[in-house]
Amino acid sequence: MSDTNQSKNACELILALDIEDRADALDLLEKAGPELRWAKIGLQMFTKYGPDYVRQIADLGVNVFLDLKLHDIPNTVAKAVESVGKLPIQMLTIHTCGGKEMMEWAVKAQENINPNLQLLGVTVLTSMDQSSLDLLGIQQTPADRVAQLASLAKDAGMSGLVCSTHEVQTLRAAFGNHFTLVTPGVRPTGSAAGDQKRIMTPAQAREVGSNFIVVGRPIYGAEDPAAVVASINAELQR
Ligand code: C5P
């Protein structure tokens, strides 16, 4: 098993398991082969199949990133972290905009229930732009908002963030190697961008300082997922 306290310069691949059907997801993991060490389970599959599905994926020998983006009052989030923290998972997301107290309670619950679990803070969703922030009455640019929420996360004891590859350099400049940074929006050279707008290749993501890249469609949409995993891993290790 891998852990998230790796050297800050190493970069590992996480497969986004955005697959509608449990059997298809298990089939994909088999096809992806032993080189795949991490899988991300999101809200769609967790709300459909629940904790048993998480255990089933973990039983296949991959590390699980449970992407639930928790956001509620501090007590409720802490209780949710306690519940899912008992599952065989290595990463869990919470929303930093839930506030400092919410994050502090989440960190405390995580430390009590599963000291090896990496909590990751989500800052500004990449689906939100300046006009979305304006509509919420937030008078900051998305970049300033990310920096402010990251600072709050650090003060609350958080040590990981999910962010765009294009935010990594700014976050590294401001916070050094404090955070484990996990970045979606990565595309191997030659694969379709889909709805991802500002993409980087795996090598570029590692170069700017990502610790983990999340890739979905280029792997699960491929004829030979194991070949794509192998080529991404080769690129990350070059
Ligand atoms: O298929 P694709 O590689 O675009 O999948 C990326 C994964 O990362 C999806 O599960 C998506 O929900 C997630 N994600 C993202 N952008 C964020 C946060 C999460 O694309 N800002």
mmCIF file of C-alpha atoms and ligand atoms in Angstrom:
data_model
loop_
_atom_site.group_PDB
_atom_site.id
_atom_site.type_symbol
_atom_site.label_atom_id
_atom_site.label_comp_id
_atom_site.label_asym_id
_atom_site.label_seq_id
_atom_site.Cartn_x
_atom_site.Cartn_y
_atom_site.Cartn_z
ATOM 1 C CA MET A 1 0.000 0.000 0.000
ATOM 2 C CA SER A 2 1.124 3.496 -0.737
ATOM 3 C CA ASP A 3 0.732 6.398 1.631
ATOM 4 C CA THR A 4 0.333 10.092 1.011
ATOM 5 C CA ASN A 5 3.372 11.184 3.056
ATOM 6 C CA GLN A 6 5.578 10.673 0.072
ATOM 7 C CA SER A 7 8.285 12.997 -1.159
ATOM 8 C CA LYS A 8 6.634 16.210 -2.323
ATOM 9 C CA ASN A 9 8.292 15.853 -5.745
ATOM 10 C CA ALA A 10 6.870 12.432 -6.513
ATOM 11 C CA CYS A 11 3.678 12.369 -8.540
ATOM 12 C CA GLU A 12 1.246 9.460 -8.700
ATOM 13 C CA LEU A 13 -1.731 8.643 -10.873
ATOM 14 C CA ILE A 14 -5.279 8.379 -9.480
ATOM 15 C CA LEU A 15 -7.965 6.909 -11.737
ATOM 16 C CA ALA A 16 -11.312 8.739 -11.464
ATOM 17 C CA LEU A 17 -13.744 5.838 -11.293
ATOM 18 C CA ASP A 18 -16.684 7.766 -12.768
ATOM 19 C CA ILE A 19 -18.377 4.613 -13.948
ATOM 20 C CA GLU A 20 -22.152 4.182 -13.611
ATOM 21 C CA ASP A 21 -22.201 0.488 -12.909
ATOM 22 C CA ARG A 22 -20.402 -1.426 -10.159
ATOM 23 C CA ALA A 23 -19.575 -4.438 -12.332
ATOM 24 C CA ASP A 24 -18.173 -2.175 -15.067
ATOM 25 C CA ALA A 25 -16.027 -0.353 -12.486
ATOM 26 C CA LEU A 26 -14.602 -3.618 -11.164
ATOM 27 C CA ASP A 27 -13.996 -4.790 -14.716
ATOM 28 C CA LEU A 28 -12.160 -1.540 -15.498
ATOM 29 C CA LEU A 29 -9.909 -1.927 -12.448
ATOM 30 C CA GLU A 30 -9.030 -5.422 -13.580
ATOM 31 C CA LYS A 31 -8.273 -4.141 -17.079
ATOM 32 C CA ALA A 32 -6.215 -1.227 -15.713
ATOM 33 C CA GLY A 33 -3.804 -3.765 -14.270
ATOM 34 C CA PRO A 34 -1.424 -3.796 -11.291
ATOM 35 C CA GLU A 35 0.335 -0.565 -12.262
ATOM 36 C CA LEU A 36 -2.717 1.364 -11.103
ATOM 37 C CA ARG A 37 -2.365 2.117 -7.391
ATOM 38 C CA TRP A 38 -5.137 4.644 -6.718
ATOM 39 C CA ALA A 39 -8.840 4.990 -7.563
ATOM 40 C CA LYS A 40 -11.162 7.908 -6.835
ATOM 41 C CA ILE A 41 -14.748 7.143 -5.857
ATOM 42 C CA GLY A 42 -17.078 10.139 -6.138
ATOM 43 C CA LEU A 43 -20.516 11.073 -4.874
ATOM 44 C CA GLN A 44 -22.329 9.375 -7.730
ATOM 45 C CA MET A 45 -21.047 5.891 -6.925
ATOM 46 C CA PHE A 46 -20.923 6.341 -3.165
ATOM 47 C CA THR A 47 -24.548 7.445 -3.008
ATOM 48 C CA LYS A 48 -25.515 4.524 -5.260
ATOM 49 C CA TYR A 49 -23.505 1.665 -3.777
ATOM 50 C CA GLY A 50 -22.309 2.889 -0.368
ATOM 51 C CA PRO A 51 -19.545 1.688 1.965
ATOM 52 C CA ASP A 52 -19.601 -1.897 0.652
ATOM 53 C CA TYR A 53 -18.531 -0.639 -2.732
ATOM 54 C CA VAL A 54 -15.591 1.183 -1.149
ATOM 55 C CA ARG A 55 -14.534 -2.030 0.618
ATOM 56 C CA GLN A 56 -14.886 -3.995 -2.614
ATOM 57 C CA ILE A 57 -12.616 -1.567 -4.480
ATOM 58 C CA ALA A 58 -10.074 -1.530 -1.648
ATOM 59 C CA ASP A 59 -10.079 -5.347 -1.594
ATOM 60 C CA LEU A 60 -8.679 -5.237 -5.131
ATOM 61 C CA GLY A 61 -5.517 -3.710 -3.671
ATOM 62 C CA VAL A 62 -5.877 -0.105 -4.816
ATOM 63 C CA ASN A 63 -5.729 2.906 -2.500
ATOM 64 C CA VAL A 64 -9.063 4.690 -2.338
ATOM 65 C CA PHE A 65 -9.635 8.434 -2.639
ATOM 66 C CA LEU A 66 -13.208 9.052 -1.451
ATOM 67 C CA ASP A 67 -14.282 12.322 -3.041
ATOM 68 C CA LEU A 68 -17.353 13.297 -0.991
ATOM 69 C CA LYS A 69 -16.616 17.044 -0.680
ATOM 70 C CA LEU A 70 -18.174 17.243 2.776
ATOM 71 C CA HIS A 71 -19.666 20.622 3.736
ATOM 72 C CA ASP A 72 -21.945 21.107 6.760
ATOM 73 C CA ILE A 73 -21.794 22.368 10.343
ATOM 74 C CA PRO A 74 -18.588 21.315 12.169
ATOM 75 C CA ASN A 75 -20.239 18.595 14.264
ATOM 76 C CA THR A 76 -21.952 16.956 11.289
ATOM 77 C CA VAL A 77 -18.794 16.952 9.170
ATOM 78 C CA ALA A 78 -16.751 15.561 12.073
ATOM 79 C CA LYS A 79 -19.275 12.727 12.514
ATOM 80 C CA ALA A 80 -19.206 12.001 8.777
ATOM 81 C CA VAL A 81 -15.380 11.905 8.844
ATOM 82 C CA GLU A 82 -15.590 9.471 11.772
ATOM 83 C CA SER A 83 -17.989 7.253 9.801
ATOM 84 C CA VAL A 84 -16.140 7.109 6.512
ATOM 85 C CA GLY A 85 -12.737 7.255 8.241
ATOM 86 C CA LYS A 86 -13.347 3.692 9.409
ATOM 87 C CA LEU A 87 -13.484 2.528 5.799
ATOM 88 C CA PRO A 88 -10.314 1.383 3.975
ATOM 89 C CA ILE A 89 -9.681 4.781 2.378
ATOM 90 C CA GLN A 90 -6.496 6.855 2.075
ATOM 91 C CA MET A 91 -7.916 10.257 0.977
ATOM 92 C CA LEU A 92 -11.140 12.159 1.693
ATOM 93 C CA THR A 93 -12.289 15.592 0.506
ATOM 94 C CA ILE A 94 -14.013 18.356 2.463
ATOM 95 C CA HIS A 95 -14.958 21.877 1.309
ATOM 96 C CA THR A 96 -12.674 24.590 2.695
ATOM 97 C CA CYS A 97 -15.506 27.133 2.343
ATOM 98 C CA GLY A 98 -17.209 25.289 5.237
ATOM 99 C CA GLY A 99 -14.934 27.471 7.370
ATOM 100 C CA LYS A 100 -12.009 27.165 9.753
ATOM 101 C CA GLU A 101 -13.972 25.592 12.592
ATOM 102 C CA MET A 102 -15.482 22.981 10.291
ATOM 103 C CA MET A 103 -12.016 22.062 9.003
ATOM 104 C CA GLU A 104 -10.563 21.947 12.538
ATOM 105 C CA TRP A 105 -13.287 19.570 13.660
ATOM 106 C CA ALA A 106 -12.754 17.435 10.561
ATOM 107 C CA VAL A 107 -8.988 17.257 11.166
ATOM 108 C CA LYS A 108 -9.535 16.298 14.807
ATOM 109 C CA ALA A 109 -11.987 13.552 13.835
ATOM 110 C CA GLN A 110 -9.590 12.267 11.157
ATOM 111 C CA GLU A 111 -6.648 12.182 13.571
ATOM 112 C CA ASN A 112 -8.719 10.240 16.115
ATOM 113 C CA ILE A 113 -10.250 7.766 13.733
ATOM 114 C CA ASN A 114 -7.585 7.240 11.070
ATOM 115 C CA PRO A 115 -4.223 9.033 11.461
ATOM 116 C CA ASN A 116 -3.087 7.826 8.032
ATOM 117 C CA LEU A 117 -6.059 9.301 6.193
ATOM 118 C CA GLN A 118 -5.155 12.349 4.077
ATOM 119 C CA LEU A 119 -7.872 14.998 4.295
ATOM 120 C CA LEU A 120 -7.973 17.180 1.195
ATOM 121 C CA GLY A 121 -9.583 20.602 1.042
ATOM 122 C CA VAL A 122 -11.522 21.690 -2.028
ATOM 123 C CA THR A 123 -11.221 25.454 -2.618
ATOM 124 C CA VAL A 124 -13.047 26.984 -5.606
ATOM 125 C CA LEU A 125 -14.685 24.413 -7.846
ATOM 126 C CA THR A 126 -13.320 24.641 -11.369
ATOM 127 C CA SER A 127 -16.915 24.876 -12.588
ATOM 128 C CA MET A 128 -17.065 28.325 -10.954
ATOM 129 C CA ASP A 129 -15.721 31.451 -12.603
ATOM 130 C CA GLN A 130 -15.739 35.149 -11.736
ATOM 131 C CA SER A 131 -19.426 35.568 -12.578
ATOM 132 C CA SER A 132 -20.367 32.610 -10.317
ATOM 133 C CA LEU A 133 -18.466 34.240 -7.434
ATOM 134 C CA ASP A 134 -20.107 37.603 -8.209
ATOM 135 C CA LEU A 135 -23.550 35.971 -7.979
ATOM 136 C CA LEU A 136 -22.615 34.681 -4.521
ATOM 137 C CA GLY A 137 -21.610 38.193 -3.478
ATOM 138 C CA ILE A 138 -17.936 37.174 -3.238
ATOM 139 C CA GLN A 139 -15.832 40.157 -4.270
ATOM 140 C CA GLN A 140 -12.620 38.263 -5.024
ATOM 141 C CA THR A 141 -11.080 36.810 -8.127
ATOM 142 C CA PRO A 142 -11.109 32.981 -8.186
ATOM 143 C CA ALA A 143 -7.294 33.038 -7.700
ATOM 144 C CA ASP A 144 -7.522 35.291 -4.631
ATOM 145 C CA ARG A 145 -10.321 33.144 -3.261
ATOM 146 C CA VAL A 146 -8.230 29.977 -3.705
ATOM 147 C CA ALA A 147 -5.277 31.627 -1.903
ATOM 148 C CA GLN A 148 -7.481 32.791 0.958
ATOM 149 C CA LEU A 149 -9.169 29.412 1.423
ATOM 150 C CA ALA A 150 -5.805 27.621 1.231
ATOM 151 C CA SER A 151 -4.448 29.877 3.968
ATOM 152 C CA LEU A 152 -7.513 29.155 6.102
ATOM 153 C CA ALA A 153 -7.055 25.437 5.478
ATOM 154 C CA LYS A 154 -3.433 25.618 6.624
ATOM 155 C CA ASP A 155 -4.452 27.501 9.784
ATOM 156 C CA ALA A 156 -7.079 24.836 10.454
ATOM 157 C CA GLY A 157 -4.452 22.082 10.322
ATOM 158 C CA MET A 158 -5.190 20.771 6.848
ATOM 159 C CA SER A 159 -2.263 19.350 4.866
ATOM 160 C CA GLY A 160 -3.824 18.582 1.485
ATOM 161 C CA LEU A 161 -5.738 20.381 -1.256
ATOM 162 C CA VAL A 162 -7.422 19.524 -4.528
ATOM 163 C CA CYS A 163 -6.637 22.226 -7.057
ATOM 164 C CA SER A 164 -6.158 22.986 -10.717
ATOM 165 C CA THR A 165 -2.710 22.286 -12.148
ATOM 166 C CA HIS A 166 -2.649 26.011 -12.974
ATOM 167 C CA GLU A 167 -2.894 26.895 -9.271
ATOM 168 C CA VAL A 168 -0.048 24.651 -8.144
ATOM 169 C CA GLN A 169 2.825 27.086 -8.703
ATOM 170 C CA THR A 170 1.070 29.912 -6.836
ATOM 171 C CA LEU A 171 0.205 27.585 -3.952
ATOM 172 C CA ARG A 172 3.787 26.253 -3.828
ATOM 173 C CA ALA A 173 5.116 29.843 -3.831
ATOM 174 C CA ALA A 174 2.823 30.790 -0.954
ATOM 175 C CA PHE A 175 2.919 27.618 1.142
ATOM 176 C CA GLY A 176 6.058 25.733 0.036
ATOM 177 C CA ASN A 177 5.677 21.998 0.448
ATOM 178 C CA HIS A 178 3.119 22.248 3.242
ATOM 179 C CA PHE A 179 0.289 20.811 1.152
ATOM 180 C CA THR A 180 -0.088 17.543 -0.685
ATOM 181 C CA LEU A 181 -1.595 18.814 -3.953
ATOM 182 C CA VAL A 182 -3.983 16.653 -5.967
ATOM 183 C CA THR A 183 -4.837 17.911 -9.446
ATOM 184 C CA PRO A 184 -7.521 16.886 -11.970
ATOM 185 C CA GLY A 185 -7.679 18.379 -15.466
ATOM 186 C CA VAL A 186 -4.762 16.306 -16.755
ATOM 187 C CA ARG A 187 -4.629 14.858 -20.242
ATOM 188 C CA PRO A 188 -1.956 12.609 -21.776
ATOM 189 C CA THR A 189 -0.679 14.127 -25.024
ATOM 190 C CA GLY A 190 -3.080 13.367 -27.865
ATOM 191 C CA SER A 191 -6.151 12.540 -25.783
ATOM 192 C CA ALA A 192 -9.403 14.509 -25.912
ATOM 193 C CA ALA A 193 -9.841 17.348 -23.426
ATOM 194 C CA GLY A 194 -13.608 16.750 -23.113
ATOM 195 C CA ASP A 195 -15.086 19.465 -20.882
ATOM 196 C CA GLN A 196 -11.754 20.163 -19.131
ATOM 197 C CA LYS A 197 -10.655 23.641 -20.144
ATOM 198 C CA ARG A 198 -7.181 24.372 -18.816
ATOM 199 C CA ILE A 199 -5.358 21.092 -19.068
ATOM 200 C CA MET A 200 -1.765 19.954 -18.555
ATOM 201 C CA THR A 201 -0.005 16.738 -19.485
ATOM 202 C CA PRO A 202 1.095 14.388 -16.676
ATOM 203 C CA ALA A 203 4.720 15.510 -17.099
ATOM 204 C CA GLN A 204 3.747 19.194 -16.924
ATOM 205 C CA ALA A 205 1.620 18.564 -13.819
ATOM 206 C CA ARG A 206 4.534 16.844 -12.082
ATOM 207 C CA GLU A 207 6.898 19.584 -13.242
ATOM 208 C CA VAL A 208 4.814 22.368 -11.666
ATOM 209 C CA GLY A 209 4.630 20.431 -8.399
ATOM 210 C CA SER A 210 1.507 18.222 -8.299
ATOM 211 C CA ASN A 211 1.784 15.224 -5.978
ATOM 212 C CA PHE A 212 -1.120 13.320 -7.495
ATOM 213 C CA ILE A 213 -2.935 13.663 -10.814
ATOM 214 C CA VAL A 214 -6.545 12.547 -11.286
ATOM 215 C CA VAL A 215 -7.358 11.171 -14.737
ATOM 216 C CA GLY A 216 -10.678 9.639 -15.754
ATOM 217 C CA ARG A 217 -11.955 9.520 -19.320
ATOM 218 C CA PRO A 218 -8.597 9.074 -21.092
ATOM 219 C CA ILE A 219 -8.200 5.823 -19.136
ATOM 220 C CA TYR A 220 -11.702 4.386 -18.810
ATOM 221 C CA GLY A 221 -12.593 5.436 -22.362
ATOM 222 C CA ALA A 222 -9.554 3.693 -23.838
ATOM 223 C CA GLU A 223 -9.487 0.371 -25.678
ATOM 224 C CA ASP A 224 -6.551 -0.693 -23.530
ATOM 225 C CA PRO A 225 -6.721 1.053 -20.117
ATOM 226 C CA ALA A 226 -3.591 -0.750 -18.868
ATOM 227 C CA ALA A 227 -1.550 0.708 -21.746
ATOM 228 C CA VAL A 228 -2.712 4.253 -20.905
ATOM 229 C CA VAL A 229 -1.935 3.708 -17.199
ATOM 230 C CA ALA A 230 1.519 2.402 -18.112
ATOM 231 C CA SER A 231 2.257 5.299 -20.410
ATOM 232 C CA ILE A 232 1.086 7.900 -17.838
ATOM 233 C CA ASN A 233 3.205 6.219 -15.152
ATOM 234 C CA ALA A 234 6.208 6.191 -17.471
ATOM 235 C CA GLU A 235 5.710 9.900 -18.135
ATOM 236 C CA LEU A 236 5.451 10.627 -14.394
ATOM 237 C CA GLN A 237 8.647 8.738 -13.667
ATOM 238 C CA ARG A 238 10.755 10.114 -16.477
HETATM 239 O O1 C5P B 1 -12.503 12.373 -16.908
HETATM 240 P P1 C5P B 1 -11.649 13.411 -16.267
HETATM 241 O O2 C5P B 1 -10.169 13.090 -16.331
HETATM 242 O O3 C5P B 1 -11.960 14.810 -16.733
HETATM 243 O O4 C5P B 1 -12.030 13.300 -14.724
HETATM 244 C C1 C5P B 1 -11.551 14.200 -13.760
HETATM 245 C C2 C5P B 1 -12.102 13.877 -12.423
HETATM 246 O O5 C5P B 1 -11.701 14.896 -11.507
HETATM 247 C C3 C5P B 1 -13.630 13.818 -12.345
HETATM 248 O O6 C5P B 1 -13.977 12.845 -11.344
HETATM 249 C C4 C5P B 1 -14.004 15.205 -11.875
HETATM 250 O O7 C5P B 1 -15.210 15.233 -11.165
HETATM 251 C C5 C5P B 1 -12.837 15.521 -10.937
HETATM 252 N N1 C5P B 1 -12.607 16.936 -10.698
HETATM 253 C C6 C5P B 1 -12.345 17.848 -11.708
HETATM 254 N N2 C5P B 1 -12.124 19.151 -11.406
HETATM 255 C C7 C5P B 1 -12.145 19.561 -10.132
HETATM 256 C C8 C5P B 1 -12.380 18.655 -9.107
HETATM 257 C C9 C5P B 1 -12.610 17.328 -9.429
HETATM 258 O O8 C5P B 1 -12.282 17.481 -12.872
HETATM 259 N N3 C5P B 1 -11.897 20.810 -9.851
#
